[in-house]
Short mmCIF file of C-alpha atoms in Angstrom, two decimals:
data_model
loop_
_atom_site.label_atom_id
_atom_site.label_comp_id
_atom_site.label_asym_id
_atom_site.label_seq_id
_atom_site.Cartn_x
_atom_site.Cartn_y
_atom_site.Cartn_z
CA MET A 1 28.72 8.93 -10.41
CA ALA A 2 31.20 6.65 -12.00
CA LEU A 3 31.27 2.90 -11.90
CA ARG A 4 35.05 3.41 -11.64
CA ARG A 5 34.43 4.75 -8.14
CA SER A 6 31.60 2.50 -7.09
CA LEU A 7 32.72 -0.92 -8.33
CA SER A 8 35.55 -2.88 -6.74
CA CYS A 9 38.52 -3.66 -9.00
CA SER A 10 39.20 -6.99 -7.32
CA ASN A 11 37.68 -10.38 -8.06
CA ASN A 12 35.29 -9.89 -5.17
CA ALA A 13 31.70 -10.70 -6.16
CA THR A 14 30.38 -7.59 -4.40
CA LEU A 15 29.86 -4.86 -6.98
CA PRO A 16 29.54 -1.67 -4.89
CA GLY A 17 32.18 -0.09 -2.72
CA THR A 18 30.45 -0.68 0.57
CA ASP A 19 32.95 1.45 2.41
CA ARG A 20 31.54 4.52 0.67
CA ALA A 21 28.49 5.57 2.62
CA ALA A 22 27.31 7.88 -0.16
CA GLU A 23 27.33 5.10 -2.74
CA PRO A 24 24.09 3.12 -3.31
CA ASP A 25 24.24 -0.64 -2.80
CA ARG A 26 24.22 -2.26 -6.24
CA SER A 27 24.79 -5.81 -5.03
CA ASP A 28 21.05 -6.44 -5.23
CA LEU A 29 20.75 -5.53 -8.89
CA PRO A 30 18.12 -7.83 -10.45
CA PRO A 31 19.56 -11.00 -12.00
CA GLU A 32 17.75 -10.07 -15.22
CA LEU A 33 20.20 -7.17 -15.58
CA ILE A 34 23.14 -9.57 -15.57
CA CYS A 35 22.12 -12.97 -16.95
CA ALA A 36 21.79 -13.01 -20.74
CA ASN A 37 18.95 -14.97 -22.34
CA SER A 38 21.03 -17.40 -24.40
CA ASN A 39 22.83 -20.72 -24.09
CA ARG A 40 26.19 -18.93 -24.16
CA SER A 41 25.38 -16.64 -21.25
CA ILE A 42 27.67 -16.43 -18.25
CA THR A 43 26.55 -15.70 -14.73
CA MET A 44 27.89 -12.69 -12.87
CA ALA A 45 30.00 -14.85 -10.53
CA GLN A 46 31.52 -16.71 -13.50
CA ARG A 47 32.45 -13.46 -15.24
CA GLN A 48 34.14 -12.03 -12.16
CA SER A 49 36.18 -15.19 -11.65
CA LEU A 50 37.49 -15.29 -15.22
CA PRO A 51 41.28 -14.82 -15.30
CA CYS A 52 42.65 -12.06 -17.51
CA SER A 53 44.96 -14.46 -19.38
CA LYS A 54 45.75 -14.54 -23.07
CA LYS A 55 43.14 -17.21 -23.87
CA VAL A 56 39.78 -17.79 -22.20
CA THR A 57 37.55 -20.82 -22.75
CA LEU A 58 33.85 -19.97 -22.52
CA PRO A 59 31.05 -22.43 -21.62
CA ASP A 60 29.25 -24.34 -24.38
CA THR A 61 31.98 -23.76 -26.97
CA ASP A 62 33.20 -27.39 -27.17
CA GLY A 63 36.65 -26.39 -26.01
CA ALA A 64 37.10 -23.67 -28.65
CA GLU A 65 39.36 -20.84 -27.59
CA GLU A 66 38.10 -17.29 -27.67
CA PRO A 67 40.24 -14.17 -28.07
CA ASP A 68 41.20 -12.46 -24.83
CA TRP A 69 38.83 -9.51 -24.99
CA SER A 70 40.16 -8.23 -21.66
CA ASP A 71 43.21 -6.92 -23.53
CA LEU A 72 41.17 -4.42 -25.53
CA PRO A 73 42.49 -0.86 -25.08
CA LEU A 74 40.54 0.85 -22.31
CA GLU A 75 39.74 3.77 -24.61
CA LEU A 76 37.97 1.33 -26.94
CA VAL A 77 36.17 -0.32 -24.02
CA CYS A 78 34.82 3.08 -22.93
CA LEU A 79 33.77 3.91 -26.48
CA ILE A 80 31.90 0.61 -26.83
CA SER A 81 30.15 1.09 -23.48
CA GLN A 82 28.79 4.44 -24.66
CA LYS A 83 27.13 2.70 -27.61
CA ILE A 84 25.21 0.16 -25.51
CA ALA A 85 21.53 1.11 -25.45
CA ASP A 86 19.98 -1.24 -22.88
CA ILE A 87 20.84 -0.98 -19.18
CA SER A 88 20.86 -4.79 -18.82
CA ASP A 89 23.50 -5.18 -21.54
CA PHE A 90 25.45 -2.28 -20.02
CA VAL A 91 25.68 -4.04 -16.64
CA ARG A 92 26.70 -7.34 -18.27
CA PHE A 93 29.37 -5.51 -20.26
CA GLY A 94 30.85 -4.06 -17.07
CA VAL A 95 31.29 -7.44 -15.33
CA VAL A 96 33.20 -9.24 -18.11
CA CYS A 97 36.49 -8.79 -16.22
CA LYS A 98 38.09 -6.48 -13.67
CA ARG A 99 39.75 -4.25 -16.32
CA TRP A 100 36.42 -3.59 -18.00
CA ARG A 101 34.75 -3.14 -14.62
CA CYS A 102 37.24 -0.39 -13.74
CA ALA A 103 36.97 1.30 -17.14
CA VAL A 104 33.20 1.48 -17.52
CA ARG A 105 31.47 4.44 -15.89
CA ALA A 106 27.79 4.69 -15.00
CA SER A 107 27.76 8.12 -16.65
CA ASP A 108 28.55 6.38 -19.97
CA LEU A 109 25.11 4.74 -19.96
CA SER A 110 22.92 6.01 -22.80
CA PRO A 111 19.55 7.67 -22.06
CA GLN A 112 16.99 5.07 -21.05
CA LEU A 113 13.36 4.61 -21.94
CA PRO A 114 10.80 4.02 -19.17
CA TRP A 115 10.10 0.78 -17.37
CA ILE A 116 6.36 0.48 -16.66
CA MET A 117 5.13 -1.58 -13.74
CA HIS A 118 2.59 -4.35 -14.28
CA GLU A 119 -0.59 -4.27 -12.26
CA TYR A 120 0.40 -5.79 -8.92
CA ASP A 121 -1.08 -8.98 -7.44
CA LYS A 122 0.11 -9.22 -3.83
CA TYR A 123 -1.11 -12.82 -3.49
CA LYS A 124 1.09 -14.02 -6.38
CA GLU A 125 4.11 -11.75 -6.36
CA GLY A 126 4.95 -10.95 -2.72
CA ASN A 127 7.68 -8.30 -2.62
CA CYS A 128 8.44 -8.66 -6.33
CA ARG A 129 7.26 -6.28 -9.01
CA ARG A 130 7.26 -6.86 -12.75
CA PHE A 131 8.33 -4.04 -15.07
CA TYR A 132 7.93 -3.82 -18.84
CA SER A 133 10.83 -2.22 -20.73
CA LEU A 134 9.67 0.06 -23.53
CA LEU A 135 13.11 -0.30 -25.17
CA THR A 136 13.57 -4.09 -25.18
CA ARG A 137 9.85 -4.95 -24.96
CA LYS A 138 10.64 -7.51 -22.28
CA THR A 139 9.46 -7.91 -18.70
CA CYS A 140 11.89 -7.82 -15.77
CA THR A 141 11.06 -8.93 -12.21
CA VAL A 142 12.53 -6.79 -9.43
CA ASN A 143 12.49 -7.44 -5.69
CA ILE A 144 11.29 -4.42 -3.70
CA PRO A 145 11.76 -5.16 0.02
CA HIS A 146 9.11 -3.14 1.81
CA SER A 147 6.75 -3.99 4.65
CA GLY A 148 3.07 -4.68 4.25
CA ASP A 149 2.22 -1.20 5.52
CA THR A 150 4.20 0.46 2.71
CA SER A 151 2.69 1.07 -0.71
CA LEU A 152 3.94 2.43 -4.00
CA VAL A 153 2.01 5.62 -4.66
CA GLY A 154 3.84 7.18 -7.59
CA SER A 155 7.09 7.67 -9.45
CA THR A 156 9.55 10.39 -10.34
CA ASN A 157 12.46 10.10 -12.77
CA ASN A 158 14.51 7.06 -11.65
CA TYR A 159 12.71 6.66 -8.32
CA LEU A 160 9.48 5.13 -7.12
CA LEU A 161 7.63 6.92 -4.34
CA THR A 162 6.50 4.98 -1.28
CA ARG A 163 4.30 5.81 1.70
CA ASN A 164 3.73 3.99 4.97
CA TRP A 165 0.01 4.08 5.69
CA GLN A 166 0.53 3.75 9.44
CA THR A 167 3.24 6.36 10.06
CA HIS A 168 2.65 8.44 6.87
CA GLU A 169 6.43 8.40 6.30
CA CYS A 170 7.50 8.72 2.67
CA SER A 171 10.59 7.98 0.62
CA LEU A 172 12.05 7.92 -2.88
CA PHE A 173 13.25 4.43 -3.79
CA ASN A 174 15.46 3.31 -6.70
CA PRO A 175 14.29 -0.26 -7.45
CA LEU A 176 17.59 -1.23 -9.14
CA THR A 177 20.19 0.12 -6.71
CA LYS A 178 17.88 -0.03 -3.63
CA GLU A 179 18.89 3.54 -2.78
CA GLU A 180 16.29 5.24 -0.58
CA LEU A 181 15.83 8.97 0.11
CA SER A 182 13.66 10.01 3.05
CA LEU A 183 10.83 12.52 2.73
CA PRO A 184 8.75 14.12 5.52
CA PRO A 185 5.51 12.44 6.65
CA THR A 186 2.54 13.67 4.64
CA PRO A 187 0.27 16.36 6.16
CA PRO A 188 -2.88 15.08 7.93
CA GLU A 189 -5.32 16.31 5.27
CA ILE A 190 -3.49 14.41 2.49
CA THR A 191 -5.19 11.06 2.96
CA PHE A 192 -4.68 9.69 -0.55
CA PRO A 193 -1.49 11.31 -1.86
CA SER A 194 -1.13 11.90 -5.57
CA TRP A 195 2.55 12.13 -6.46
CA VAL A 196 3.98 13.86 -9.47
CA PRO A 197 7.28 13.74 -11.39
CA THR A 198 10.06 16.20 -10.83
CA GLY A 199 11.96 18.11 -13.45
CA PRO A 200 14.65 16.85 -15.83
CA SER A 201 17.40 16.84 -13.18
CA PHE A 202 18.32 13.48 -11.63
CA ASP A 203 20.32 15.12 -8.82
CA PRO A 204 18.43 14.45 -5.55
CA SER A 205 19.64 17.79 -4.14
CA SER A 206 17.68 19.64 -6.85
CA MET A 207 14.71 17.27 -6.92
CA TYR A 208 11.21 18.41 -5.98
CA VAL A 209 8.14 16.36 -5.16
CA VAL A 210 4.58 17.64 -5.07
CA ILE A 211 1.61 15.96 -3.41
CA SER A 212 -2.09 16.68 -3.51
CA ARG A 213 -5.41 14.87 -3.16
CA SER A 214 -7.61 14.44 -0.11
CA ARG A 215 -11.07 13.13 0.74
CA ASN A 216 -12.49 16.66 0.46
CA LEU A 217 -13.53 17.34 -3.14
CA TYR A 218 -13.51 21.10 -2.54
CA PHE A 219 -10.19 21.44 -0.78
CA THR A 220 -7.16 19.75 -2.29
CA PRO A 221 -4.09 21.86 -1.57
CA LEU A 222 -0.66 21.39 -3.09
CA TYR A 223 2.43 20.66 -1.00
CA VAL A 224 6.04 20.60 -2.15
CA CYS A 225 9.31 19.39 -0.62
CA ARG A 226 12.79 18.09 -1.46
CA PRO A 227 14.69 15.09 -0.07
CA GLY A 228 16.15 16.08 3.29
CA ASP A 229 13.43 18.63 4.11
CA HIS A 230 11.72 18.31 7.49
CA GLU A 231 8.23 19.31 6.35
CA TRP A 232 6.03 19.85 3.32
CA ILE A 233 5.52 23.45 2.21
CA LYS A 234 1.99 24.45 1.25
CA ILE A 235 1.55 26.33 -2.03
CA ARG A 236 -0.05 29.75 -1.61
CA ASP A 237 -2.49 30.56 -4.41
CA PRO A 238 -3.78 34.16 -4.45
CA TYR A 239 -5.70 33.48 -7.68
CA THR A 240 -8.02 30.83 -6.29
CA PRO A 241 -10.45 31.05 -3.34
CA SER A 242 -9.87 28.33 -0.77
CA ARG A 243 -13.31 26.85 -1.37
CA ILE A 244 -12.33 25.65 -4.87
CA GLN A 245 -8.77 24.53 -4.20
CA GLY A 246 -9.90 21.06 -5.26
CA GLU A 247 -9.28 21.98 -8.89
CA PHE A 248 -5.76 20.54 -8.55
CA LYS A 249 -7.07 17.04 -7.86
CA ASN A 250 -5.82 14.40 -10.37
CA SER A 251 -4.06 17.06 -12.42
CA GLY A 252 -0.76 17.04 -14.29
CA TYR A 253 2.40 18.77 -13.11
CA ILE A 254 5.94 19.38 -14.30
CA PHE A 255 9.01 21.16 -12.94
CA TYR A 256 11.20 23.40 -15.05
CA ASP A 257 13.66 26.21 -14.34
CA GLY A 258 12.74 26.54 -10.66
CA LYS A 259 9.00 26.55 -11.29
CA CYS A 260 6.16 24.07 -11.06
CA TYR A 261 3.52 24.09 -13.80
CA ALA A 262 0.22 22.66 -12.56
CA SER A 263 -2.79 21.86 -14.72
CA THR A 264 -6.09 22.65 -13.00
CA ARG A 265 -8.94 20.18 -13.00
CA GLU A 266 -11.97 22.25 -13.97
CA THR A 267 -10.71 25.14 -16.12
CA ARG A 268 -7.72 23.22 -17.59
CA SER A 269 -5.64 26.37 -17.18
CA ILE A 270 -1.98 26.15 -16.07
CA LYS A 271 -0.76 27.73 -12.86
CA VAL A 272 2.92 28.69 -12.70
CA ILE A 273 4.30 28.23 -9.17
CA ASP A 274 7.57 29.74 -7.94
CA LEU A 275 9.22 26.98 -5.90
CA ALA A 276 11.47 29.45 -4.05
CA THR A 277 8.48 31.27 -2.53
CA SER A 278 5.82 28.51 -2.89
CA THR A 279 3.52 31.06 -4.54
CA VAL A 280 1.47 31.03 -7.75
CA LEU A 281 2.96 33.59 -10.18
CA HIS A 282 0.78 33.30 -13.29
CA VAL A 283 -2.32 31.60 -14.62
CA VAL A 284 -2.06 30.58 -18.28
CA PRO A 285 -5.50 30.11 -19.90
CA ARG A 286 -6.29 26.96 -21.83
CA PRO A 287 -5.67 27.22 -25.59
CA GLU A 288 -8.01 24.55 -26.92
CA PRO A 289 -11.79 24.81 -27.42
CA SER A 290 -14.08 23.95 -24.52
CA LEU A 291 -14.43 20.29 -25.38
CA THR A 292 -14.94 17.36 -23.03
CA GLY A 293 -13.36 13.94 -23.00
CA PHE A 294 -9.67 14.77 -23.18
CA TYR A 295 -6.54 14.49 -21.07
CA VAL A 296 -3.90 17.16 -20.59
CA TYR A 297 -0.22 16.17 -20.37
CA LEU A 298 2.59 18.59 -19.55
CA VAL A 299 6.03 17.65 -20.92
CA VAL A 300 9.47 19.26 -20.69
CA SER A 301 10.94 18.75 -24.16
CA PHE A 302 14.58 19.87 -24.49
CA GLY A 303 14.09 23.42 -23.25
CA ARG A 304 10.43 23.73 -24.23
CA ILE A 305 7.24 23.22 -22.24
CA LEU A 306 4.61 21.33 -24.20
CA ARG A 307 0.93 20.91 -23.49
CA VAL A 308 -0.38 17.74 -25.13
CA CYS A 309 -4.14 17.22 -25.32
CA GLN A 310 -5.37 13.70 -25.97
CA TYR A 311 -8.92 13.24 -27.25
CA GLY A 312 -10.59 9.84 -27.30
CA LYS A 313 -12.80 7.50 -25.32
CA TYR A 314 -11.64 4.81 -22.89
CA SER A 315 -13.23 1.99 -24.87
CA SER A 316 -11.96 3.06 -28.30
CA LYS A 317 -8.46 1.89 -29.21
CA LYS A 318 -8.29 3.63 -32.57
CA ASN A 319 -10.39 6.74 -32.00
CA CYS A 320 -7.69 9.05 -30.69
CA LEU A 321 -6.37 12.50 -31.62
CA PHE A 322 -3.60 14.67 -30.18
CA ARG A 323 -3.08 18.44 -30.29
CA ILE A 324 0.24 19.92 -29.15
CA TYR A 325 0.91 23.42 -27.83
CA GLN A 326 4.15 25.16 -26.89
CA LEU A 327 4.35 27.65 -24.03
CA GLU A 328 5.56 31.08 -25.15
CA THR A 329 7.15 33.32 -22.52
CA GLY A 330 9.47 36.33 -22.29
CA ASN A 331 9.57 39.68 -24.05
CA ARG A 332 8.17 40.62 -27.45
CA ASP A 333 9.00 43.96 -29.10
CA GLY A 334 10.45 45.21 -25.85
CA ASN A 335 7.22 44.56 -23.96
CA GLN A 336 6.67 41.93 -21.31
CA LYS A 337 4.64 39.12 -22.78
CA GLU A 338 2.16 37.17 -20.72
CA PRO A 339 2.68 33.40 -20.98
CA CYS A 340 0.46 31.85 -23.64
CA TRP A 341 0.15 28.70 -25.76
CA THR A 342 0.93 28.35 -29.47
CA GLU A 343 -0.20 25.25 -31.36
CA ILE A 344 2.51 23.33 -33.24
CA ASP A 345 2.10 20.57 -35.83
CA SER A 346 5.48 18.83 -35.46
CA ILE A 347 8.10 17.94 -32.85
CA ASN A 348 10.64 17.08 -35.58
CA ASN A 349 13.09 14.30 -34.61
CA GLN A 350 11.73 13.92 -31.08
CA PHE A 351 9.16 11.52 -29.70
CA LEU A 352 7.09 11.76 -26.54
CA PHE A 353 6.20 9.12 -23.97
CA LEU A 354 2.90 9.79 -22.17
CA HIS A 355 1.52 7.69 -19.35
CA ASP A 356 -1.00 8.49 -16.61
CA ARG A 357 -0.98 12.29 -17.10
CA HIS A 358 2.81 12.59 -17.12
CA GLY A 359 5.41 12.26 -19.82
CA CYS A 360 8.92 12.88 -21.10
CA ALA A 361 10.68 13.58 -24.41
CA PHE A 362 13.44 11.71 -26.25
CA ARG A 363 15.47 12.09 -29.45
CA ALA A 364 14.67 9.43 -32.04
CA GLU A 365 18.30 9.06 -33.14
CA ASP A 366 19.15 7.77 -29.66
CA PHE A 367 16.69 4.86 -29.96
CA PRO A 368 16.72 2.82 -33.20
CA GLY A 369 13.26 1.51 -33.97
CA PHE A 370 11.46 4.53 -32.51
CA GLU A 371 10.07 7.13 -34.90
CA GLY A 372 10.53 10.87 -34.62
CA ASN A 373 7.51 13.20 -34.65
CA SER A 374 5.57 10.49 -32.80
CA ILE A 375 3.86 9.91 -29.48
CA TYR A 376 4.10 6.64 -27.54
CA PHE A 377 1.32 6.56 -25.00
CA SER A 378 -0.83 4.37 -22.80
CA LYS A 379 -4.58 4.02 -22.97
CA SER A 380 -6.66 2.64 -20.12
CA ASN A 381 -8.47 -0.63 -20.61
CA PHE A 382 -11.15 -0.65 -17.92
CA MET A 383 -12.11 2.18 -15.58
CA GLY A 384 -8.53 3.46 -15.64
CA LYS A 385 -7.25 0.40 -13.74
CA THR A 386 -4.82 -1.02 -16.31
CA PHE A 387 -3.16 0.28 -19.46
CA GLN A 388 -1.72 -0.88 -22.76
CA LEU A 389 0.62 0.92 -25.16
CA PHE A 390 0.05 2.60 -28.53
CA SER A 391 1.96 4.83 -30.93
CA TYR A 392 0.65 7.91 -32.72
CA ASP A 393 2.04 9.44 -35.93
CA ILE A 394 1.65 13.21 -35.48
CA LYS A 395 1.84 14.03 -39.20
CA GLU A 396 -0.48 11.27 -40.44
CA LYS A 397 -2.69 11.32 -37.33
CA LYS A 398 -2.66 7.53 -37.22
CA ILE A 399 -2.67 5.31 -34.16
CA GLU A 400 -1.12 1.84 -33.91
CA GLU A 401 -1.43 -0.71 -31.13
CA LEU A 402 1.97 -1.84 -29.85
CA PRO A 403 2.82 -5.43 -28.88
CA GLY A 404 3.19 -6.02 -25.18
CA PRO A 405 1.20 -6.53 -21.97
CA VAL A 406 -2.29 -5.11 -21.50
CA ASN A 407 -2.20 -5.00 -17.69
CA LEU A 408 0.23 -2.14 -17.04
CA SER A 409 -0.22 -0.02 -13.92
CA HIS A 410 0.04 3.74 -13.29
CA HIS A 411 3.68 3.59 -12.14
CA TRP A 412 6.79 3.96 -14.31
CA PHE A 413 10.38 5.10 -13.87
CA LEU A 414 13.56 5.69 -15.86
CA PRO A 415 16.03 2.89 -14.95
CA SER A 416 19.35 4.07 -13.53
CA ILE A 417 22.33 2.54 -11.69
CA CYS A 418 23.82 5.88 -10.62
#
């Protein structure tokens, strides 16, 4: 969705085209996305009121005249916008003047690294939430206007997931654009919903959400739906007796190519679920030895499905080891091959981000300062309540503590203004 369509080309201070019902309201974008942290910064209102004349005098320049950057060829403006890595700088770039505002498109924004929410203190922060940017290593405060009965219960791509504990109504919420997509109320037996990420698509029409978790340790079914659906669809599992359906509790899930891959709790096997029929198609056995004390992450990595096993204790910051497996499917020698895992020792120029049993993959060349063949992950500090960040060199098997907050929560999202 292009900023060309969604942003007004007048000197009006309202960014979105409010006459377009399908467009999200971007007028409440956090000030941190617009105001630069320097003495020469210009507020959003000042930038929009700047005339597109031949010479422009900027604040704090002692009367010195600056070149009229608004006269840059639009092709060059678009090219520059595609090279801007951080979403905050991208938004500031688009509000320099009306010509730039009309030329810059939201689709030009580079891939973004996650924002991770700080542990929330309702007595200090009210409706505000603090997010830590993995890219800039800075914290941004965002206002999330929800009632006291509504809680954040998860995240998926560029949305947070909310649930009203009185009405059980749910929604997907973009904290930057304030766009909200309604979901059906949760089924009665899902008392403590555990939400999981969707697949790589950011298109709400192709987005899936799965919930699980209940008070019953022996019966934790899976439900799936999409924005706009009227009810949650229960997953039918012919491989598992109903009395041990609780194996899905607190497990990892991913979506890929019309299927959901769910890691079971006890056996650590992977169940492949056809989303079109809501039925389990295959059960892929675990590849690693029967060891205890490890987490299983499922990651979609540029056309591959990876299973990442993390070994290490809660209290140890340096005692950590990862093993990575790739899912093999399809035909071999003309015969149908059952899905299985193959261990790999490198992910080449990619790096993984893992947090709270979910993760995503990125190319290192898109993010200067981040190393390929590495894993950036969180490790819980105390009883799984808060997290801090580390990096892991896959080749050298070395772990390094990263600078940043030590009170991060379970929730994270990929920032977007689309």
